[in-house]
């Protein structure tokens, strides 16, 4: 086993394909495939599975990747410490999240504090199932989503099957997000009957458009006016343009969303928001910093229970 082979595995996971990884590594695809097969044979494990959807890392491959990353990072530290070159290696960090402003705020803080000339960071605001799948297959180091009484059995089943761990960040009472010009902003709280005249906005979930994967609680309720969108900017524009509403946690960035107001929704529900990580992968330094910024952003933006 060589350091180069470890770097090959890391790049294949990062690129999500052997052909793309080979291009990034400036070697031929057959050479890369052979190097991976030799490594798997030497270790007696299967690191990758080939499917009709592409290459997928196996559970034992996920565990191996955690160790490989630590070895490569330590080797890079040694090289930087004892070589004359002062160039730091390019760092990679990826987060997949439901559409939460505090996740963006924390990401902005991380980038502002990260003093490197080269890095490749990714923030994916995406569908619930894809968040779980991204962390399961190590496309993202951290995933951010919520659970409640309605969906937690299903969500935790998928987490267990993916060797993922849920870490609670906070609990919140449901709020509606509405435009600052909506008549409901004058109320101390709103009820479900108050919301009937207004268009209901929610995030579509693609092939996994199940009630259990909805980003919004009370997803089984029937609404006379309902609109599904795929991104947060569109949803907020429709909140303002159509006097619509969506249901969320009440945690909202005043800096990023000046025209959106959070008003408590009078229902007997609790939302638990947390982040997920892979059981077999040690959190990187960047992940730990990001998690700290998440907690700080939430504390600044959270409405009291």
mmCIF file of C-alpha atoms in Angstrom:
data_model
loop_
_atom_site.group_PDB
_atom_site.id
_atom_site.type_symbol
_atom_site.label_atom_id
_atom_site.label_comp_id
_atom_site.label_asym_id
_atom_site.label_seq_id
_atom_site.Cartn_x
_atom_site.Cartn_y
_atom_site.Cartn_z
ATOM 1 C CA UNK A 1 0.000 0.000 0.000
ATOM 2 C CA UNK A 2 1.377 3.392 -1.010
ATOM 3 C CA UNK A 3 0.535 6.977 -0.183
ATOM 4 C CA UNK A 4 -0.285 7.483 -3.864
ATOM 5 C CA UNK A 5 -2.918 4.733 -3.746
ATOM 6 C CA UNK A 6 -4.552 6.434 -0.763
ATOM 7 C CA UNK A 7 -4.679 9.681 -2.724
ATOM 8 C CA UNK A 8 -6.260 7.790 -5.616
ATOM 9 C CA UNK A 9 -9.083 6.513 -3.393
ATOM 10 C CA UNK A 10 -9.717 9.992 -1.985
ATOM 11 C CA UNK A 11 -9.859 11.533 -5.462
ATOM 12 C CA UNK A 12 -12.255 8.883 -6.789
ATOM 13 C CA UNK A 13 -14.646 9.585 -3.894
ATOM 14 C CA UNK A 14 -14.306 13.332 -4.458
ATOM 15 C CA UNK A 15 -14.866 13.091 -8.231
ATOM 16 C CA UNK A 16 -17.613 10.450 -7.961
ATOM 17 C CA UNK A 17 -16.190 8.648 -11.005
ATOM 18 C CA UNK A 18 -12.996 6.855 -11.987
ATOM 19 C CA UNK A 19 -12.771 8.612 -15.358
ATOM 20 C CA UNK A 20 -13.037 12.088 -13.830
ATOM 21 C CA UNK A 21 -10.589 11.167 -11.060
ATOM 22 C CA UNK A 22 -8.105 9.932 -13.666
ATOM 23 C CA UNK A 23 -8.320 13.280 -15.461
ATOM 24 C CA UNK A 24 -7.730 15.188 -12.225
ATOM 25 C CA UNK A 25 -4.789 12.920 -11.344
ATOM 26 C CA UNK A 26 -3.313 13.144 -14.868
ATOM 27 C CA UNK A 27 -3.153 9.371 -15.331
ATOM 28 C CA UNK A 28 -5.018 6.978 -17.614
ATOM 29 C CA UNK A 29 -8.286 5.433 -16.498
ATOM 30 C CA UNK A 30 -6.946 1.847 -16.852
ATOM 31 C CA UNK A 31 -3.923 2.740 -14.695
ATOM 32 C CA UNK A 32 -6.161 4.139 -11.983
ATOM 33 C CA UNK A 33 -8.530 1.159 -12.120
ATOM 34 C CA UNK A 34 -5.609 -1.260 -11.850
ATOM 35 C CA UNK A 35 -4.116 0.629 -8.896
ATOM 36 C CA UNK A 36 -7.461 0.462 -7.065
ATOM 37 C CA UNK A 37 -7.873 -3.249 -7.800
ATOM 38 C CA UNK A 38 -4.345 -3.951 -6.532
ATOM 39 C CA UNK A 39 -5.099 -2.048 -3.337
ATOM 40 C CA UNK A 40 -8.368 -3.927 -2.791
ATOM 41 C CA UNK A 41 -6.579 -7.247 -3.406
ATOM 42 C CA UNK A 42 -3.776 -6.370 -0.983
ATOM 43 C CA UNK A 43 -6.186 -5.296 1.774
ATOM 44 C CA UNK A 44 -8.718 -8.066 1.139
ATOM 45 C CA UNK A 45 -11.640 -5.634 1.015
ATOM 46 C CA UNK A 46 -13.914 -4.136 -1.638
ATOM 47 C CA UNK A 47 -13.618 -0.340 -1.533
ATOM 48 C CA UNK A 48 -15.905 0.516 -4.456
ATOM 49 C CA UNK A 49 -18.964 -1.075 -6.050
ATOM 50 C CA UNK A 50 -19.776 -0.443 -9.702
ATOM 51 C CA UNK A 51 -23.478 0.117 -10.445
ATOM 52 C CA UNK A 52 -25.501 1.372 -13.408
ATOM 53 C CA UNK A 53 -25.618 4.725 -11.610
ATOM 54 C CA UNK A 54 -21.836 4.900 -11.313
ATOM 55 C CA UNK A 55 -19.301 4.087 -8.644
ATOM 56 C CA UNK A 56 -20.395 3.793 -4.990
ATOM 57 C CA UNK A 57 -18.165 3.396 -1.957
ATOM 58 C CA UNK A 58 -18.889 0.323 0.178
ATOM 59 C CA UNK A 59 -19.322 0.361 3.988
ATOM 60 C CA UNK A 60 -15.832 -1.098 4.464
ATOM 61 C CA UNK A 61 -14.553 1.387 1.896
ATOM 62 C CA UNK A 62 -16.042 4.232 3.949
ATOM 63 C CA UNK A 63 -14.162 3.034 7.011
ATOM 64 C CA UNK A 64 -10.943 2.727 5.002
ATOM 65 C CA UNK A 65 -11.425 6.233 3.582
ATOM 66 C CA UNK A 66 -11.505 7.712 7.083
ATOM 67 C CA UNK A 67 -8.084 6.254 7.840
ATOM 68 C CA UNK A 68 -6.729 7.150 4.393
ATOM 69 C CA UNK A 69 -7.646 10.795 4.805
ATOM 70 C CA UNK A 70 -5.903 10.967 8.167
ATOM 71 C CA UNK A 71 -2.714 9.415 6.738
ATOM 72 C CA UNK A 72 -2.671 11.727 3.710
ATOM 73 C CA UNK A 73 -3.326 14.817 5.842
ATOM 74 C CA UNK A 74 -0.495 13.873 8.206
ATOM 75 C CA UNK A 75 1.858 13.260 5.269
ATOM 76 C CA UNK A 76 1.010 16.698 3.857
ATOM 77 C CA UNK A 77 1.720 18.287 7.227
ATOM 78 C CA UNK A 78 5.135 16.596 7.289
ATOM 79 C CA UNK A 79 5.912 17.744 3.763
ATOM 80 C CA UNK A 80 4.973 21.330 4.567
ATOM 81 C CA UNK A 81 6.909 21.292 7.838
ATOM 82 C CA UNK A 82 10.183 19.977 6.481
ATOM 83 C CA UNK A 83 10.243 21.062 2.842
ATOM 84 C CA UNK A 84 11.394 24.451 1.655
ATOM 85 C CA UNK A 85 8.128 25.023 -0.149
ATOM 86 C CA UNK A 86 5.534 26.890 1.853
ATOM 87 C CA UNK A 87 2.595 26.018 -0.415
ATOM 88 C CA UNK A 88 -0.279 24.511 1.535
ATOM 89 C CA UNK A 89 -2.317 21.729 -0.077
ATOM 90 C CA UNK A 90 -5.716 22.585 -1.500
ATOM 91 C CA UNK A 91 -8.411 21.775 1.042
ATOM 92 C CA UNK A 92 -11.819 20.274 0.286
ATOM 93 C CA UNK A 93 -14.972 20.523 2.367
ATOM 94 C CA UNK A 94 -18.593 19.833 1.483
ATOM 95 C CA UNK A 95 -21.941 20.288 3.257
ATOM 96 C CA UNK A 96 -25.409 19.151 2.132
ATOM 97 C CA UNK A 97 -28.370 20.803 3.836
ATOM 98 C CA UNK A 98 -32.049 21.501 3.792
ATOM 99 C CA UNK A 99 -32.824 25.111 2.994
ATOM 100 C CA UNK A 100 -31.694 26.813 6.210
ATOM 101 C CA UNK A 101 -30.262 30.334 6.290
ATOM 102 C CA UNK A 102 -28.131 29.518 9.356
ATOM 103 C CA UNK A 103 -26.321 26.828 7.330
ATOM 104 C CA UNK A 104 -25.396 29.521 4.802
ATOM 105 C CA UNK A 105 -24.388 31.995 7.531
ATOM 106 C CA UNK A 106 -22.039 29.421 9.075
ATOM 107 C CA UNK A 107 -20.592 28.615 5.650
ATOM 108 C CA UNK A 108 -19.914 32.308 5.021
ATOM 109 C CA UNK A 109 -18.122 32.577 8.373
ATOM 110 C CA UNK A 110 -15.989 29.563 7.559
ATOM 111 C CA UNK A 111 -14.931 31.005 4.215
ATOM 112 C CA UNK A 112 -14.131 34.406 5.721
ATOM 113 C CA UNK A 113 -11.941 32.812 8.385
ATOM 114 C CA UNK A 114 -10.277 30.340 6.043
ATOM 115 C CA UNK A 115 -7.002 31.979 5.022
ATOM 116 C CA UNK A 116 -5.803 29.907 2.080
ATOM 117 C CA UNK A 117 -5.116 30.825 -1.516
ATOM 118 C CA UNK A 118 -6.538 27.507 -2.762
ATOM 119 C CA UNK A 119 -9.588 25.578 -1.593
ATOM 120 C CA UNK A 120 -12.652 23.818 -2.967
ATOM 121 C CA UNK A 121 -15.730 24.112 -0.770
ATOM 122 C CA UNK A 122 -19.253 22.978 -1.636
ATOM 123 C CA UNK A 123 -22.606 23.893 -0.063
ATOM 124 C CA UNK A 124 -25.530 21.942 -1.494
ATOM 125 C CA UNK A 125 -29.038 23.045 -0.526
ATOM 126 C CA UNK A 126 -30.835 19.945 -1.683
ATOM 127 C CA UNK A 127 -33.537 17.344 -1.135
ATOM 128 C CA UNK A 128 -33.793 15.405 2.132
ATOM 129 C CA UNK A 129 -33.007 11.988 0.662
ATOM 130 C CA UNK A 130 -30.016 13.400 -1.247
ATOM 131 C CA UNK A 131 -28.596 14.868 1.972
ATOM 132 C CA UNK A 132 -28.616 11.407 3.532
ATOM 133 C CA UNK A 133 -27.196 9.856 0.362
ATOM 134 C CA UNK A 134 -24.434 12.483 0.073
ATOM 135 C CA UNK A 135 -23.131 11.812 3.588
ATOM 136 C CA UNK A 136 -23.609 8.048 3.250
ATOM 137 C CA UNK A 137 -21.455 8.007 0.092
ATOM 138 C CA UNK A 138 -19.011 10.634 1.438
ATOM 139 C CA UNK A 139 -19.829 13.289 -1.131
ATOM 140 C CA UNK A 140 -20.437 15.566 1.856
ATOM 141 C CA UNK A 141 -18.862 15.446 5.284
ATOM 142 C CA UNK A 142 -21.880 16.984 7.020
ATOM 143 C CA UNK A 143 -25.612 16.939 6.302
ATOM 144 C CA UNK A 144 -28.194 19.199 7.954
ATOM 145 C CA UNK A 145 -31.858 18.222 8.343
ATOM 146 C CA UNK A 146 -34.704 18.005 10.859
ATOM 147 C CA UNK A 147 -36.721 15.251 12.510
ATOM 148 C CA UNK A 148 -40.006 15.328 14.414
ATOM 149 C CA UNK A 149 -42.505 12.826 15.795
ATOM 150 C CA UNK A 150 -43.991 12.234 12.347
ATOM 151 C CA UNK A 151 -40.857 11.475 10.325
ATOM 152 C CA UNK A 152 -38.219 10.382 12.845
ATOM 153 C CA UNK A 153 -38.766 6.603 12.544
ATOM 154 C CA UNK A 154 -38.329 6.710 8.774
ATOM 155 C CA UNK A 155 -35.413 9.155 8.812
ATOM 156 C CA UNK A 156 -33.541 7.274 11.531
ATOM 157 C CA UNK A 157 -34.071 3.987 9.637
ATOM 158 C CA UNK A 158 -32.288 5.468 6.614
ATOM 159 C CA UNK A 159 -29.556 6.875 8.862
ATOM 160 C CA UNK A 160 -28.926 3.485 10.484
ATOM 161 C CA UNK A 161 -28.778 1.754 7.106
ATOM 162 C CA UNK A 162 -26.245 4.331 5.911
ATOM 163 C CA UNK A 163 -24.034 4.121 9.030
ATOM 164 C CA UNK A 164 -24.890 7.735 9.832
ATOM 165 C CA UNK A 165 -25.210 9.515 13.185
ATOM 166 C CA UNK A 166 -27.664 12.326 13.974
ATOM 167 C CA UNK A 167 -26.347 15.092 16.266
ATOM 168 C CA UNK A 168 -28.984 17.439 17.669
ATOM 169 C CA UNK A 169 -28.385 21.173 17.236
ATOM 170 C CA UNK A 170 -31.607 22.657 18.635
ATOM 171 C CA UNK A 171 -35.343 22.210 19.140
ATOM 172 C CA UNK A 172 -37.793 24.788 17.823
ATOM 173 C CA UNK A 173 -41.485 25.540 17.808
ATOM 174 C CA UNK A 174 -42.888 25.806 14.261
ATOM 175 C CA UNK A 175 -43.078 29.255 12.675
ATOM 176 C CA UNK A 176 -44.410 30.527 9.378
ATOM 177 C CA UNK A 177 -42.163 32.599 7.159
ATOM 178 C CA UNK A 178 -44.109 35.376 5.460
ATOM 179 C CA UNK A 179 -43.452 38.679 3.738
ATOM 180 C CA UNK A 180 -43.053 41.745 5.928
ATOM 181 C CA UNK A 181 -46.062 43.147 4.003
ATOM 182 C CA UNK A 182 -48.335 40.189 4.754
ATOM 183 C CA UNK A 183 -51.306 41.170 7.008
ATOM 184 C CA UNK A 184 -50.478 38.275 9.339
ATOM 185 C CA UNK A 185 -47.275 39.974 10.552
ATOM 186 C CA UNK A 186 -49.408 42.038 12.936
ATOM 187 C CA UNK A 187 -50.442 38.929 14.872
ATOM 188 C CA UNK A 188 -48.570 37.461 17.840
ATOM 189 C CA UNK A 189 -49.134 34.015 16.350
ATOM 190 C CA UNK A 190 -51.073 32.426 13.499
ATOM 191 C CA UNK A 191 -53.294 29.339 13.313
ATOM 192 C CA UNK A 192 -53.777 26.901 10.459
ATOM 193 C CA UNK A 193 -57.165 28.455 9.732
ATOM 194 C CA UNK A 194 -55.513 31.897 9.444
ATOM 195 C CA UNK A 195 -53.318 30.512 6.648
ATOM 196 C CA UNK A 196 -56.079 29.063 4.445
ATOM 197 C CA UNK A 197 -56.416 32.122 2.135
ATOM 198 C CA UNK A 198 -52.676 32.234 1.405
ATOM 199 C CA UNK A 199 -50.592 30.112 -1.006
ATOM 200 C CA UNK A 200 -48.567 27.404 0.727
ATOM 201 C CA UNK A 201 -44.969 27.079 -0.467
ATOM 202 C CA UNK A 202 -42.824 23.977 0.013
ATOM 203 C CA UNK A 203 -39.637 22.437 -1.370
ATOM 204 C CA UNK A 204 -40.144 19.626 -3.858
ATOM 205 C CA UNK A 205 -38.381 16.343 -3.116
ATOM 206 C CA UNK A 206 -38.027 14.791 -6.569
ATOM 207 C CA UNK A 207 -38.250 10.997 -6.757
ATOM 208 C CA UNK A 208 -38.523 10.837 -2.964
ATOM 209 C CA UNK A 209 -41.474 13.220 -2.676
ATOM 210 C CA UNK A 210 -42.789 11.334 0.368
ATOM 211 C CA UNK A 211 -44.484 13.063 3.291
ATOM 212 C CA UNK A 212 -41.669 11.693 5.467
ATOM 213 C CA UNK A 213 -38.993 13.495 3.451
ATOM 214 C CA UNK A 214 -40.791 16.849 3.349
ATOM 215 C CA UNK A 215 -38.812 19.825 4.663
ATOM 216 C CA UNK A 216 -41.980 21.211 6.183
ATOM 217 C CA UNK A 217 -43.941 19.707 9.063
ATOM 218 C CA UNK A 218 -47.680 19.008 8.672
ATOM 219 C CA UNK A 219 -46.965 17.881 5.119
ATOM 220 C CA UNK A 220 -50.031 15.592 5.052
ATOM 221 C CA UNK A 221 -52.485 18.478 5.391
ATOM 222 C CA UNK A 222 -54.497 19.456 2.335
ATOM 223 C CA UNK A 223 -54.159 23.081 1.204
ATOM 224 C CA UNK A 224 -56.394 24.865 -1.325
ATOM 225 C CA UNK A 225 -53.372 26.699 -2.784
ATOM 226 C CA UNK A 226 -50.035 24.912 -2.938
ATOM 227 C CA UNK A 227 -46.798 25.647 -4.807
ATOM 228 C CA UNK A 228 -43.628 23.511 -4.853
ATOM 229 C CA UNK A 229 -40.251 25.073 -5.593
ATOM 230 C CA UNK A 230 -36.674 23.805 -5.776
ATOM 231 C CA UNK A 231 -34.605 26.651 -4.303
ATOM 232 C CA UNK A 232 -34.761 29.102 -1.422
ATOM 233 C CA UNK A 233 -34.453 32.279 -3.507
ATOM 234 C CA UNK A 234 -37.528 31.343 -5.567
ATOM 235 C CA UNK A 235 -39.488 30.439 -2.461
ATOM 236 C CA UNK A 236 -38.709 33.765 -0.786
ATOM 237 C CA UNK A 237 -39.547 35.702 -3.949
ATOM 238 C CA UNK A 238 -42.932 33.987 -4.058
ATOM 239 C CA UNK A 239 -43.498 34.647 -0.355
ATOM 240 C CA UNK A 240 -43.125 38.337 -1.139
ATOM 241 C CA UNK A 241 -44.778 38.454 -4.560
ATOM 242 C CA UNK A 242 -47.806 36.267 -3.744
ATOM 243 C CA UNK A 243 -48.146 36.837 0.005
ATOM 244 C CA UNK A 244 -47.487 33.145 0.448
ATOM 245 C CA UNK A 245 -46.134 31.275 3.462
ATOM 246 C CA UNK A 246 -43.979 28.313 4.372
ATOM 247 C CA UNK A 247 -43.456 26.477 7.655
ATOM 248 C CA UNK A 248 -40.018 26.326 9.245
ATOM 249 C CA UNK A 249 -38.087 26.665 12.513
ATOM 250 C CA UNK A 250 -38.222 30.403 13.167
ATOM 251 C CA UNK A 251 -34.440 30.636 12.813
ATOM 252 C CA UNK A 252 -33.880 33.251 10.134
ATOM 253 C CA UNK A 253 -30.953 35.459 9.197
ATOM 254 C CA UNK A 254 -31.929 39.121 9.431
ATOM 255 C CA UNK A 255 -28.882 39.974 7.330
ATOM 256 C CA UNK A 256 -29.687 37.556 4.478
ATOM 257 C CA UNK A 257 -33.508 37.837 4.602
ATOM 258 C CA UNK A 258 -34.569 41.365 5.452
ATOM 259 C CA UNK A 259 -38.061 41.157 3.918
ATOM 260 C CA UNK A 260 -39.062 37.837 5.531
ATOM 261 C CA UNK A 261 -40.659 37.648 8.986
ATOM 262 C CA UNK A 262 -41.041 34.586 11.224
ATOM 263 C CA UNK A 263 -44.359 34.370 13.109
ATOM 264 C CA UNK A 264 -45.129 31.539 15.598
ATOM 265 C CA UNK A 265 -47.563 28.891 14.366
ATOM 266 C CA UNK A 266 -49.997 27.689 17.033
ATOM 267 C CA UNK A 267 -49.691 23.900 16.754
ATOM 268 C CA UNK A 268 -48.591 21.236 19.204
ATOM 269 C CA UNK A 269 -45.381 20.274 17.420
ATOM 270 C CA UNK A 270 -41.616 20.393 17.951
ATOM 271 C CA UNK A 271 -38.888 20.420 15.297
ATOM 272 C CA UNK A 272 -35.462 18.975 16.101
ATOM 273 C CA UNK A 273 -32.748 20.199 13.756
ATOM 274 C CA UNK A 274 -29.382 18.465 13.657
ATOM 275 C CA UNK A 275 -26.433 17.490 11.515
ATOM 276 C CA UNK A 276 -25.477 14.016 10.351
ATOM 277 C CA UNK A 277 -22.017 12.507 9.965
ATOM 278 C CA UNK A 278 -20.667 9.139 8.867
ATOM 279 C CA UNK A 279 -19.989 6.671 11.660
ATOM 280 C CA UNK A 280 -16.726 5.480 10.149
ATOM 281 C CA UNK A 281 -15.236 8.872 9.251
ATOM 282 C CA UNK A 282 -13.477 11.138 11.740
ATOM 283 C CA UNK A 283 -14.600 14.780 11.564
ATOM 284 C CA UNK A 284 -12.032 16.960 9.840
ATOM 285 C CA UNK A 285 -10.746 20.194 11.335
ATOM 286 C CA UNK A 286 -12.876 22.166 8.878
ATOM 287 C CA UNK A 287 -15.964 20.162 9.860
ATOM 288 C CA UNK A 288 -15.417 20.934 13.547
ATOM 289 C CA UNK A 289 -14.985 24.640 12.816
ATOM 290 C CA UNK A 290 -18.115 24.674 10.657
ATOM 291 C CA UNK A 291 -20.153 22.933 13.365
ATOM 292 C CA UNK A 292 -19.060 25.572 15.865
ATOM 293 C CA UNK A 293 -20.112 28.339 13.461
ATOM 294 C CA UNK A 294 -23.446 26.556 12.975
ATOM 295 C CA UNK A 295 -24.102 26.717 16.706
ATOM 296 C CA UNK A 296 -23.098 30.381 16.867
ATOM 297 C CA UNK A 297 -25.309 31.329 13.899
ATOM 298 C CA UNK A 298 -28.277 29.488 15.384
ATOM 299 C CA UNK A 299 -27.813 31.174 18.764
ATOM 300 C CA UNK A 300 -27.822 34.586 17.078
ATOM 301 C CA UNK A 301 -30.825 33.942 14.823
ATOM 302 C CA UNK A 302 -33.035 31.635 16.916
ATOM 303 C CA UNK A 303 -36.440 32.681 18.190
ATOM 304 C CA UNK A 304 -37.182 31.610 21.795
ATOM 305 C CA UNK A 305 -39.242 28.445 22.318
#
